[in-house]
Short mmCIF file of C-alpha atoms in Angstrom, two decimals:
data_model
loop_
_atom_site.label_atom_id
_atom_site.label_comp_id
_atom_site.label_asym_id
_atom_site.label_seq_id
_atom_site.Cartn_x
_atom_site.Cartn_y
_atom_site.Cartn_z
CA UNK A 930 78.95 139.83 52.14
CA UNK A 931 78.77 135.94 51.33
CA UNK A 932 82.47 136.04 50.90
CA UNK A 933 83.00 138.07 54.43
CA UNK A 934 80.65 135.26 55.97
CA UNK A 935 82.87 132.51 54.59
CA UNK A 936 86.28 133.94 55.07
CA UNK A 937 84.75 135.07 58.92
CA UNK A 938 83.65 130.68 59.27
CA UNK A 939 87.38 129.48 57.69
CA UNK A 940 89.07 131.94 60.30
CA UNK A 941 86.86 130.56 63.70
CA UNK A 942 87.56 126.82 62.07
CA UNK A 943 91.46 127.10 62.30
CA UNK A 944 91.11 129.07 65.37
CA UNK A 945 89.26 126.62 66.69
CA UNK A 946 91.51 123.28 64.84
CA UNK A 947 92.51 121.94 67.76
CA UNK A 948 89.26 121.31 69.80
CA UNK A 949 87.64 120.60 66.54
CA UNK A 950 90.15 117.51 66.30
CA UNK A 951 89.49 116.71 70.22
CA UNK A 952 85.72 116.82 69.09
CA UNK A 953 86.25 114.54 66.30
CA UNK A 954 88.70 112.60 67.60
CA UNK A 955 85.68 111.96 70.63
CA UNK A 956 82.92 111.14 68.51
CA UNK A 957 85.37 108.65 66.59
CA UNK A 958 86.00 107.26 69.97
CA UNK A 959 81.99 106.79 71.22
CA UNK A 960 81.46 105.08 67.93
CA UNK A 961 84.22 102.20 69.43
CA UNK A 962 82.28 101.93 72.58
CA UNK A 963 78.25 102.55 71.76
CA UNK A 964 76.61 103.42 75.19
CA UNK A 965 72.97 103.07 74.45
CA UNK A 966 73.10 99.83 72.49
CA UNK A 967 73.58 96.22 73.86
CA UNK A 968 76.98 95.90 73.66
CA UNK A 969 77.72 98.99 75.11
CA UNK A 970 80.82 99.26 76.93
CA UNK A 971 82.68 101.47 79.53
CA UNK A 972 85.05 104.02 78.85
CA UNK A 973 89.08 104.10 79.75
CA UNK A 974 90.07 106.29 82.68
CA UNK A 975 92.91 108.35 80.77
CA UNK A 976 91.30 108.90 77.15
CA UNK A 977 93.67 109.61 73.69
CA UNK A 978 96.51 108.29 75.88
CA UNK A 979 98.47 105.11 75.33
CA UNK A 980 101.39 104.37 78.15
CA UNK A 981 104.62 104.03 76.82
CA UNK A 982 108.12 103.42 78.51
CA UNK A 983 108.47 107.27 78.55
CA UNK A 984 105.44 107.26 80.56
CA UNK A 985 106.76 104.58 82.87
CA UNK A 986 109.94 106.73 83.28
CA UNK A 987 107.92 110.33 83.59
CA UNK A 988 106.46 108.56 86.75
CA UNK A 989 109.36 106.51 87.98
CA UNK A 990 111.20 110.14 88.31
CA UNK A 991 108.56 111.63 90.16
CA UNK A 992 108.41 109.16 92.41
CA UNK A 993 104.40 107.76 91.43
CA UNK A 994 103.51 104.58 92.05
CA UNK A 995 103.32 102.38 88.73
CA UNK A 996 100.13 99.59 88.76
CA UNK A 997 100.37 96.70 86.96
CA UNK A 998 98.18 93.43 87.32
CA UNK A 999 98.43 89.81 85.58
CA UNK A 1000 95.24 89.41 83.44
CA UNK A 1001 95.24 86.87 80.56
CA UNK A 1002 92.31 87.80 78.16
CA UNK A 1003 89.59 90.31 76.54
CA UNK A 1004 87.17 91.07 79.52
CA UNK A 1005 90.08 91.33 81.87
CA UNK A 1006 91.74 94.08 79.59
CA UNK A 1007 88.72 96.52 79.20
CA UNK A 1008 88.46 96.55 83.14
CA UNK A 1009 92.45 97.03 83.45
CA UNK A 1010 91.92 99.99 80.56
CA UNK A 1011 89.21 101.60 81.98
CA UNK A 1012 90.38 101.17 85.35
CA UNK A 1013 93.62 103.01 83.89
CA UNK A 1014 96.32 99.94 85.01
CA UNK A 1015 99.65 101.05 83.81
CA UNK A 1016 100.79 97.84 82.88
CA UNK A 1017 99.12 94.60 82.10
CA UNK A 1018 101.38 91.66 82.37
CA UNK A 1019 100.12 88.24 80.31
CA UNK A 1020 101.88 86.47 82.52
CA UNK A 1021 102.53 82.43 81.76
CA UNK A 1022 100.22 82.34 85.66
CA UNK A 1023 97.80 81.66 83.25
CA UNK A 1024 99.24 78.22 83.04
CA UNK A 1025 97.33 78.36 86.92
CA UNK A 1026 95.16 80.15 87.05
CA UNK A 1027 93.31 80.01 83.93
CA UNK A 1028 94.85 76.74 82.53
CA UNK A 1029 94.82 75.03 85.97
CA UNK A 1030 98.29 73.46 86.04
CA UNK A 1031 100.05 73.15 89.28
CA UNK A 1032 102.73 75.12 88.26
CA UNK A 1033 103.59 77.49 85.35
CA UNK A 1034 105.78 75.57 83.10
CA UNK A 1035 103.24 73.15 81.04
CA UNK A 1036 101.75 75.93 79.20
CA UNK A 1037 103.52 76.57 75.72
CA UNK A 1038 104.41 79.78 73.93
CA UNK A 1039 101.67 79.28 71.46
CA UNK A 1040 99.38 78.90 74.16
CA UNK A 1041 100.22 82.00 75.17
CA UNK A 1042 100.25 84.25 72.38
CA UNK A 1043 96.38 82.45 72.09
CA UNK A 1044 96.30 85.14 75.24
CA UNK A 1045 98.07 87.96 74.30
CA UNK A 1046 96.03 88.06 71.06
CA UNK A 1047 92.61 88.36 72.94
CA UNK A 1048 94.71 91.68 74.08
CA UNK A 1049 95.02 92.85 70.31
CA UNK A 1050 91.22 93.36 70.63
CA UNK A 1051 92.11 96.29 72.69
CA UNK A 1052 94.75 98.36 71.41
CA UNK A 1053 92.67 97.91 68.10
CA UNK A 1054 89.21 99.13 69.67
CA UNK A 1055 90.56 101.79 72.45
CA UNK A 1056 93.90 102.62 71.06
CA UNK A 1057 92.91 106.10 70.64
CA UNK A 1058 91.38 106.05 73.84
CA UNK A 1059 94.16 104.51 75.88
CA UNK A 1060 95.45 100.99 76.93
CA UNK A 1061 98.04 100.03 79.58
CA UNK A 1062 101.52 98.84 78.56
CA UNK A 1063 101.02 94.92 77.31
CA UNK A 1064 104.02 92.87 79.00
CA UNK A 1065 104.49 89.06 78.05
CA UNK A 1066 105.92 86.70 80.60
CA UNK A 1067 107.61 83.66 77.99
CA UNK A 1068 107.56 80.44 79.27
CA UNK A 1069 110.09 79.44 76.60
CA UNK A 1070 113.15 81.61 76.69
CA UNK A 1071 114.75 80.09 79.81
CA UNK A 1072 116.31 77.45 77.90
CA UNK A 1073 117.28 79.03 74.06
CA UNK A 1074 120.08 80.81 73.25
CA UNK A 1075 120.56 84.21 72.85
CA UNK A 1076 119.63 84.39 68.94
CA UNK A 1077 116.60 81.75 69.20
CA UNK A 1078 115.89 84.12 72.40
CA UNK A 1079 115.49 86.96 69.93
CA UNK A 1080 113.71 85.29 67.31
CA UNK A 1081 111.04 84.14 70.52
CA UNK A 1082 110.48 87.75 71.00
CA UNK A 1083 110.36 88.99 68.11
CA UNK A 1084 107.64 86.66 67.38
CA UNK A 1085 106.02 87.89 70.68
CA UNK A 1086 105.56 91.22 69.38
CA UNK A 1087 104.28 90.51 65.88
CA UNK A 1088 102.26 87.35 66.82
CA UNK A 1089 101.55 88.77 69.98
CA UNK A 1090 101.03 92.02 69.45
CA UNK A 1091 102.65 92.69 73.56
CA UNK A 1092 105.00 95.81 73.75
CA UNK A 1093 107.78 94.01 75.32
CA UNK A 1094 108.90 90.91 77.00
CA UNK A 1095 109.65 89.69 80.53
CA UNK A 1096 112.43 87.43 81.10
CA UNK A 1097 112.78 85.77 84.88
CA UNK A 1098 115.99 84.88 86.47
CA UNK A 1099 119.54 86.47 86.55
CA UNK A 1100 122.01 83.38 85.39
CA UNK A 1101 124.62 84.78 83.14
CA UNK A 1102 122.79 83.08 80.15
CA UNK A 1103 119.54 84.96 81.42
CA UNK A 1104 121.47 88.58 81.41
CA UNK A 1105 123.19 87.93 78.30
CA UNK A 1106 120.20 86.51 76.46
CA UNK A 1107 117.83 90.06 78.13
CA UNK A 1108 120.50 92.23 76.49
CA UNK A 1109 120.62 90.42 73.07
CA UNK A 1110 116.84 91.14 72.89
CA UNK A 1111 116.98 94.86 74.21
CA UNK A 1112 119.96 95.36 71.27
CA UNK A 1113 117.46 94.04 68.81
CA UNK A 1114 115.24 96.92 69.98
CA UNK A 1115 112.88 94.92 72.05
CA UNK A 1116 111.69 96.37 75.40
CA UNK A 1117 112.90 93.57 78.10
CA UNK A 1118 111.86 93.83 82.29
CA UNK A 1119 113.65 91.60 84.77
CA UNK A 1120 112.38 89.47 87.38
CA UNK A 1121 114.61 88.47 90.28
CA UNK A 1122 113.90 86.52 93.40
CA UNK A 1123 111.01 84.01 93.64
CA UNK A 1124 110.79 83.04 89.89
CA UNK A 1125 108.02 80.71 89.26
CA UNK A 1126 109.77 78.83 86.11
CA UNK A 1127 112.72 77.86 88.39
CA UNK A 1128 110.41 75.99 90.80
CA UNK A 1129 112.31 73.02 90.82
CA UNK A 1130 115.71 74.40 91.33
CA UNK A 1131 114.18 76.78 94.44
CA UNK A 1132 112.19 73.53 95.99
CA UNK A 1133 108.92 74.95 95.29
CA UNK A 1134 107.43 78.48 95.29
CA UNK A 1135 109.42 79.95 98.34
CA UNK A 1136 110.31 83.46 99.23
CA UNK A 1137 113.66 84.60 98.03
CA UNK A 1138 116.27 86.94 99.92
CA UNK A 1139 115.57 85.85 103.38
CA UNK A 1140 119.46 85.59 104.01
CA UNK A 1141 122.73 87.33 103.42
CA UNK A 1142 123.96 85.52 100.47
CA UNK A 1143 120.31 85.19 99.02
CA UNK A 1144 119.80 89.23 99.57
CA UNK A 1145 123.19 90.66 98.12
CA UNK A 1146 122.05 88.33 94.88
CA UNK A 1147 118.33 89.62 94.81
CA UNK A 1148 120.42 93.35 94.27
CA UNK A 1149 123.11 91.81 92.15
CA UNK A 1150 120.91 90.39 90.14
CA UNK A 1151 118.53 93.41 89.83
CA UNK A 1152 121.72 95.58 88.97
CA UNK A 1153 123.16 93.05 86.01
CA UNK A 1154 119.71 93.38 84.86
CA UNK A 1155 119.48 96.90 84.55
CA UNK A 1156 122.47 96.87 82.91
CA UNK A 1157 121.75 94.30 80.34
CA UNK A 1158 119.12 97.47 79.11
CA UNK A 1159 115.98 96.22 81.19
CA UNK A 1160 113.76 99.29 81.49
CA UNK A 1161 112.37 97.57 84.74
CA UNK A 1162 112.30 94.75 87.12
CA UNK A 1163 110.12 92.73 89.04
CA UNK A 1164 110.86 91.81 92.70
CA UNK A 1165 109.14 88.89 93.85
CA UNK A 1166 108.79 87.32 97.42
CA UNK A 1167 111.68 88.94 99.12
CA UNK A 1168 111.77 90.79 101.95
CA UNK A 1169 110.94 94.54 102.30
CA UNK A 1170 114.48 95.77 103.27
CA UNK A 1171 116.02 93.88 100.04
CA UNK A 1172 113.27 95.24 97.94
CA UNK A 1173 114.17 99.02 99.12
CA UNK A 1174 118.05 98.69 99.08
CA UNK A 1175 117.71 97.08 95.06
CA UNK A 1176 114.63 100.11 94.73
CA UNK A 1177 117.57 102.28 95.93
CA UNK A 1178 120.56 101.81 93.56
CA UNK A 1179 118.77 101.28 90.36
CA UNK A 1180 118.17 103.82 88.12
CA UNK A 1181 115.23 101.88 86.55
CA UNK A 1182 111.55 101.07 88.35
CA UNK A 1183 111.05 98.48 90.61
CA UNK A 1184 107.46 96.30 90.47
CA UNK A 1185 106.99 94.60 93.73
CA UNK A 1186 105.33 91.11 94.04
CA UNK A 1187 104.58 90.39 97.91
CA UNK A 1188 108.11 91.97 98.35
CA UNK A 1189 106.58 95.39 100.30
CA UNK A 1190 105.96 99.23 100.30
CA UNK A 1191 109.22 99.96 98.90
CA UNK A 1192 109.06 99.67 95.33
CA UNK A 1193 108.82 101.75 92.58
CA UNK A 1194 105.61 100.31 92.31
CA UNK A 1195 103.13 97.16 92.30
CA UNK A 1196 101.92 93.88 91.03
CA UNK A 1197 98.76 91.76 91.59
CA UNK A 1198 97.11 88.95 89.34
CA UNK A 1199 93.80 89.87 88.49
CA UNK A 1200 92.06 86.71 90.07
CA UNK A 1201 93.64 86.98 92.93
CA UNK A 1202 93.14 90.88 94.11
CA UNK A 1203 89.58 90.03 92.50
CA UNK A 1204 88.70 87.00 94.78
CA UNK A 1205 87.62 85.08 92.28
CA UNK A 1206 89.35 81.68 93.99
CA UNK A 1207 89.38 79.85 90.75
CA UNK A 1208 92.58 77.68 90.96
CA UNK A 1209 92.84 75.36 93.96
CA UNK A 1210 96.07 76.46 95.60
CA UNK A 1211 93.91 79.46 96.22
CA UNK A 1212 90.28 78.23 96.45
CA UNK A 1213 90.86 78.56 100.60
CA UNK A 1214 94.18 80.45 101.04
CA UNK A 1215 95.24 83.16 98.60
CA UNK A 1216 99.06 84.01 98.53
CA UNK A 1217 99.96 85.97 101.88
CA UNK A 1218 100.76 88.99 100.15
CA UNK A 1219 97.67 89.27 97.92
CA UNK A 1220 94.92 92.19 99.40
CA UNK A 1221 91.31 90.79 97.95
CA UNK A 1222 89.91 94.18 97.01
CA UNK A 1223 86.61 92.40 96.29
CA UNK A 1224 84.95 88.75 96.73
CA UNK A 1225 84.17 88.30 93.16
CA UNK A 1226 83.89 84.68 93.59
CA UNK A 1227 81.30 84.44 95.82
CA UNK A 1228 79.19 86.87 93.40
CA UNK A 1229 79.85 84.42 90.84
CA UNK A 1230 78.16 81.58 92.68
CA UNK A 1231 75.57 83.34 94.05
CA UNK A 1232 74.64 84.32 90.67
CA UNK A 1233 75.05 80.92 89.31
CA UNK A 1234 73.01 79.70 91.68
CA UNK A 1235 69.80 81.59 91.32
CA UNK A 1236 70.41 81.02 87.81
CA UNK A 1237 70.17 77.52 88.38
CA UNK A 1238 67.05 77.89 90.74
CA UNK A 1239 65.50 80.21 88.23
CA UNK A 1240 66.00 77.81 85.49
CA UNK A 1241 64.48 74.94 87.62
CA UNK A 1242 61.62 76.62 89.09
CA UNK A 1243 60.32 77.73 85.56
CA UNK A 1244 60.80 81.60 86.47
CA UNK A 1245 63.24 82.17 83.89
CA UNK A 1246 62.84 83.54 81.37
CA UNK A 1247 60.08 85.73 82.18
CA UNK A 1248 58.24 87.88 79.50
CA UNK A 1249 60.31 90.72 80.35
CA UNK A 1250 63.57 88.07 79.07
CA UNK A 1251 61.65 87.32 76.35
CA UNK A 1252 61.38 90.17 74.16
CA UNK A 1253 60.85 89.29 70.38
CA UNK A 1254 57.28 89.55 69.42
CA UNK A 1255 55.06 88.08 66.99
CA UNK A 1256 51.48 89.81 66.33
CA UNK A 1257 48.11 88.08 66.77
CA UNK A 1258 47.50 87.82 63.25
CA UNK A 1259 50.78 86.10 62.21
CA UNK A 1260 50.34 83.60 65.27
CA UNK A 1261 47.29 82.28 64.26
CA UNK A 1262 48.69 81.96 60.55
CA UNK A 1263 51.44 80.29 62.08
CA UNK A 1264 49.02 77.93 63.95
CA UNK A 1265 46.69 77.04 61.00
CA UNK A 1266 49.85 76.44 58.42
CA UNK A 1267 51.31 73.80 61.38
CA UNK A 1268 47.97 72.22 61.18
CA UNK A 1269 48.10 71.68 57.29
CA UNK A 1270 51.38 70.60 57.88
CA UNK A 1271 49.96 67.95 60.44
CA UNK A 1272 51.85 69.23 62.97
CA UNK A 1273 48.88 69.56 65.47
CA UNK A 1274 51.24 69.55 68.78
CA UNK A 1275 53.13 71.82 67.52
CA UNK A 1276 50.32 74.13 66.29
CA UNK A 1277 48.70 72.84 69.53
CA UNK A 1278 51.71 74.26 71.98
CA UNK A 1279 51.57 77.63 69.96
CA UNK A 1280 48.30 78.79 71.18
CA UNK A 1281 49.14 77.58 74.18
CA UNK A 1282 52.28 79.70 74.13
CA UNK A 1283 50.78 82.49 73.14
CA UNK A 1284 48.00 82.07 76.13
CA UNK A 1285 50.60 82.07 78.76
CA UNK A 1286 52.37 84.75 77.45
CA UNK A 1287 49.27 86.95 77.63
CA UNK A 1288 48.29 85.93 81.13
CA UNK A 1289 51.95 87.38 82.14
CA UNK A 1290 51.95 90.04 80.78
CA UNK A 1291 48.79 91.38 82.25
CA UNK A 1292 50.22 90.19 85.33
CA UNK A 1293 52.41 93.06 84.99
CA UNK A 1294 55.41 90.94 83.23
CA UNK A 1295 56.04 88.26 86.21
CA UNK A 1296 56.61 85.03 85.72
CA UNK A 1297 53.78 82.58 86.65
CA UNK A 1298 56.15 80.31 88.73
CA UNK A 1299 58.24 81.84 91.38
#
């Protein structure tokens, strides 16, 4: 009978393998992300899934939208995971917004692996339970050749830990040096029309495509791309009819960047859809094409603010912020070994401490200034 009871519990365990594992493979997952502790943290909208390129392409051919959004470190990258972002772009912005530069060509490529590491914090914590696609914008690889431009991003993906790169332009030295990476079996996406690192050739960050000859090379460009091995490309700051006829003969997703509806899908930076106004080209005017889906900067202040007041007034920290106890007993040991110490005051402000604290929290735990 023992022996009928074990076979009959080996039997129900391999018929029931699979959502054994999916059990496991849970509880491995809550112990990444403790809820009832106080680092706690939130949980990823697509769990056990990473996105890959195939994912990319699964959606690109059924015609869903792709998300991706420009966020530069840890905090930024739990909210884009859980949130269930396709594609996170560490984009050299961060020279911007984070860095505050005026434009995006001071910060260096070790400055911005600095970023894309705070990513590795991710795939290493929630890898099981799903991460968007890490992208890397270099701010280097516009002027190497092609085999320095491969040794760039290789290092971009080891130091880096991104899953591919993103080069910006479409000079012949751009599409030559985008395929020599994709032939070293790095994952490369384009970027065509306003491209931030050629500022000074383009007179300043101006819309692309807003004429014949400037439109036919906004799809020209996309194509060359695409055929270099790019498994995407970013449209920036053109037009929505030169967005939809370059959406329209490639065979490979579109990301649009103020350049309309018509793409295979969309990009925001993370500060900016966020309202967080923290560089000062945006502090009053955000780009035109940027929706604020919240006014997270305005939060910020307010908090800071009553912070501030808070701190001033005396009313924080109350008792309730002030949690770590010490029992009667011990304080008045405390009290009489500062006085053989000849520390009086400080024996002195104990007892007065400990007064104050009692009065508040009779008081039902309020502070006594408000």
């Amino acid at each position: 009978m023992a022996l009928f009871n074990s076979i009959k519990k080996s039997l129900a365990f391999f018929t029931k393998r699979n959502s054994f594992s999916k059990s496991i493979l849970e509880i491995t997952c809550l112990s990444n992300v403790p809820e009832n502790t106080v680092y706690g943290g939130p949980k990823p909208q697509n769990p056990n899934q990473r996105v890959t390129l195939m994912n990319l392409r699964q959606k690109h051919k059924k015609g869903v939208p792709i998300t991706m959004v420009t966020a530069y470190d840890y905090p930024s990258a739990v909210q884009l995971d859980t949130a269930g972002i396709d594609i996170c772009l560490v984009g050299d912005s961060a020279s911007m917004v984070v860095h505050g530069h005026d434009t995006t060509l001071p910060i260096s490529l070790d400055e911005m692996l600095v970023h894309c590491r705070a990513w590795l914090e991710v795939p290493r914590i929630l890898f099981l339970l799903g991460t968007s696609l890490l992208v890397l914008t270099s701010p280097v690889l516009i002027s190497l050749n092609d085999e320095q431009a491969v040794d760039t991003a290789v290092r971009v993906l080891k130091e880096g830990g991104m899953d591919a790169i993103k080069l910006e332009g479409g000079a012949p030295s751009r599409i030559t040096a985008a395929k020599a990476i994709v032939e070293a079996g790095i994952a490369v996406m384009g970027h065509v029309g306003l491209t931030p690192q050629a500022v000074s050739v383009l007179g300043g960050f101006r819309p692309q495509g807003r004429n014949v000859a400037s439109a036919v090379k906004v799809v020209e460009t996309a194509l060359a791309l695409q055929e270099a091995g790019c498994f995407s490309v970013v449209l920036e700051c053109v037009p929505a009819p030169v967005s939809a006829a370059a959406t329209s003969v490639l065979r490979i997703p579109t990301i649009g960047v103020g350049a309309g509806p018509f793409c295979s899908g969309q990009a925001l930076v993370y500060h900016d859809l966020l309202g967080m106004l923290q560089h000062r080209h945006h502090a009053k005017v955000t780009p035109k094409f940027c929706k604020q889906y919240a006014h997270v900067g305005d939060v910020i202040n307010k908090a800071l603010l009553e912070y501030k007041k808070e701190v001033t007034n005396g009313s924080f920290p109350s008792s309730f912020h002030s949690p770590y106890k010490i029992s009667a007993a011990d304080l008045d040991s405390f009290s009489n070994e500062l006085e053989k110490l000849g520390l009086s005051d400080a024996a002195s402000a104990v007892r007065v401490a400990a007064e104050k604290t009692e009065t508040t929290e009779s008081s039902g735990g309020r502070g006594t200034s408000d």
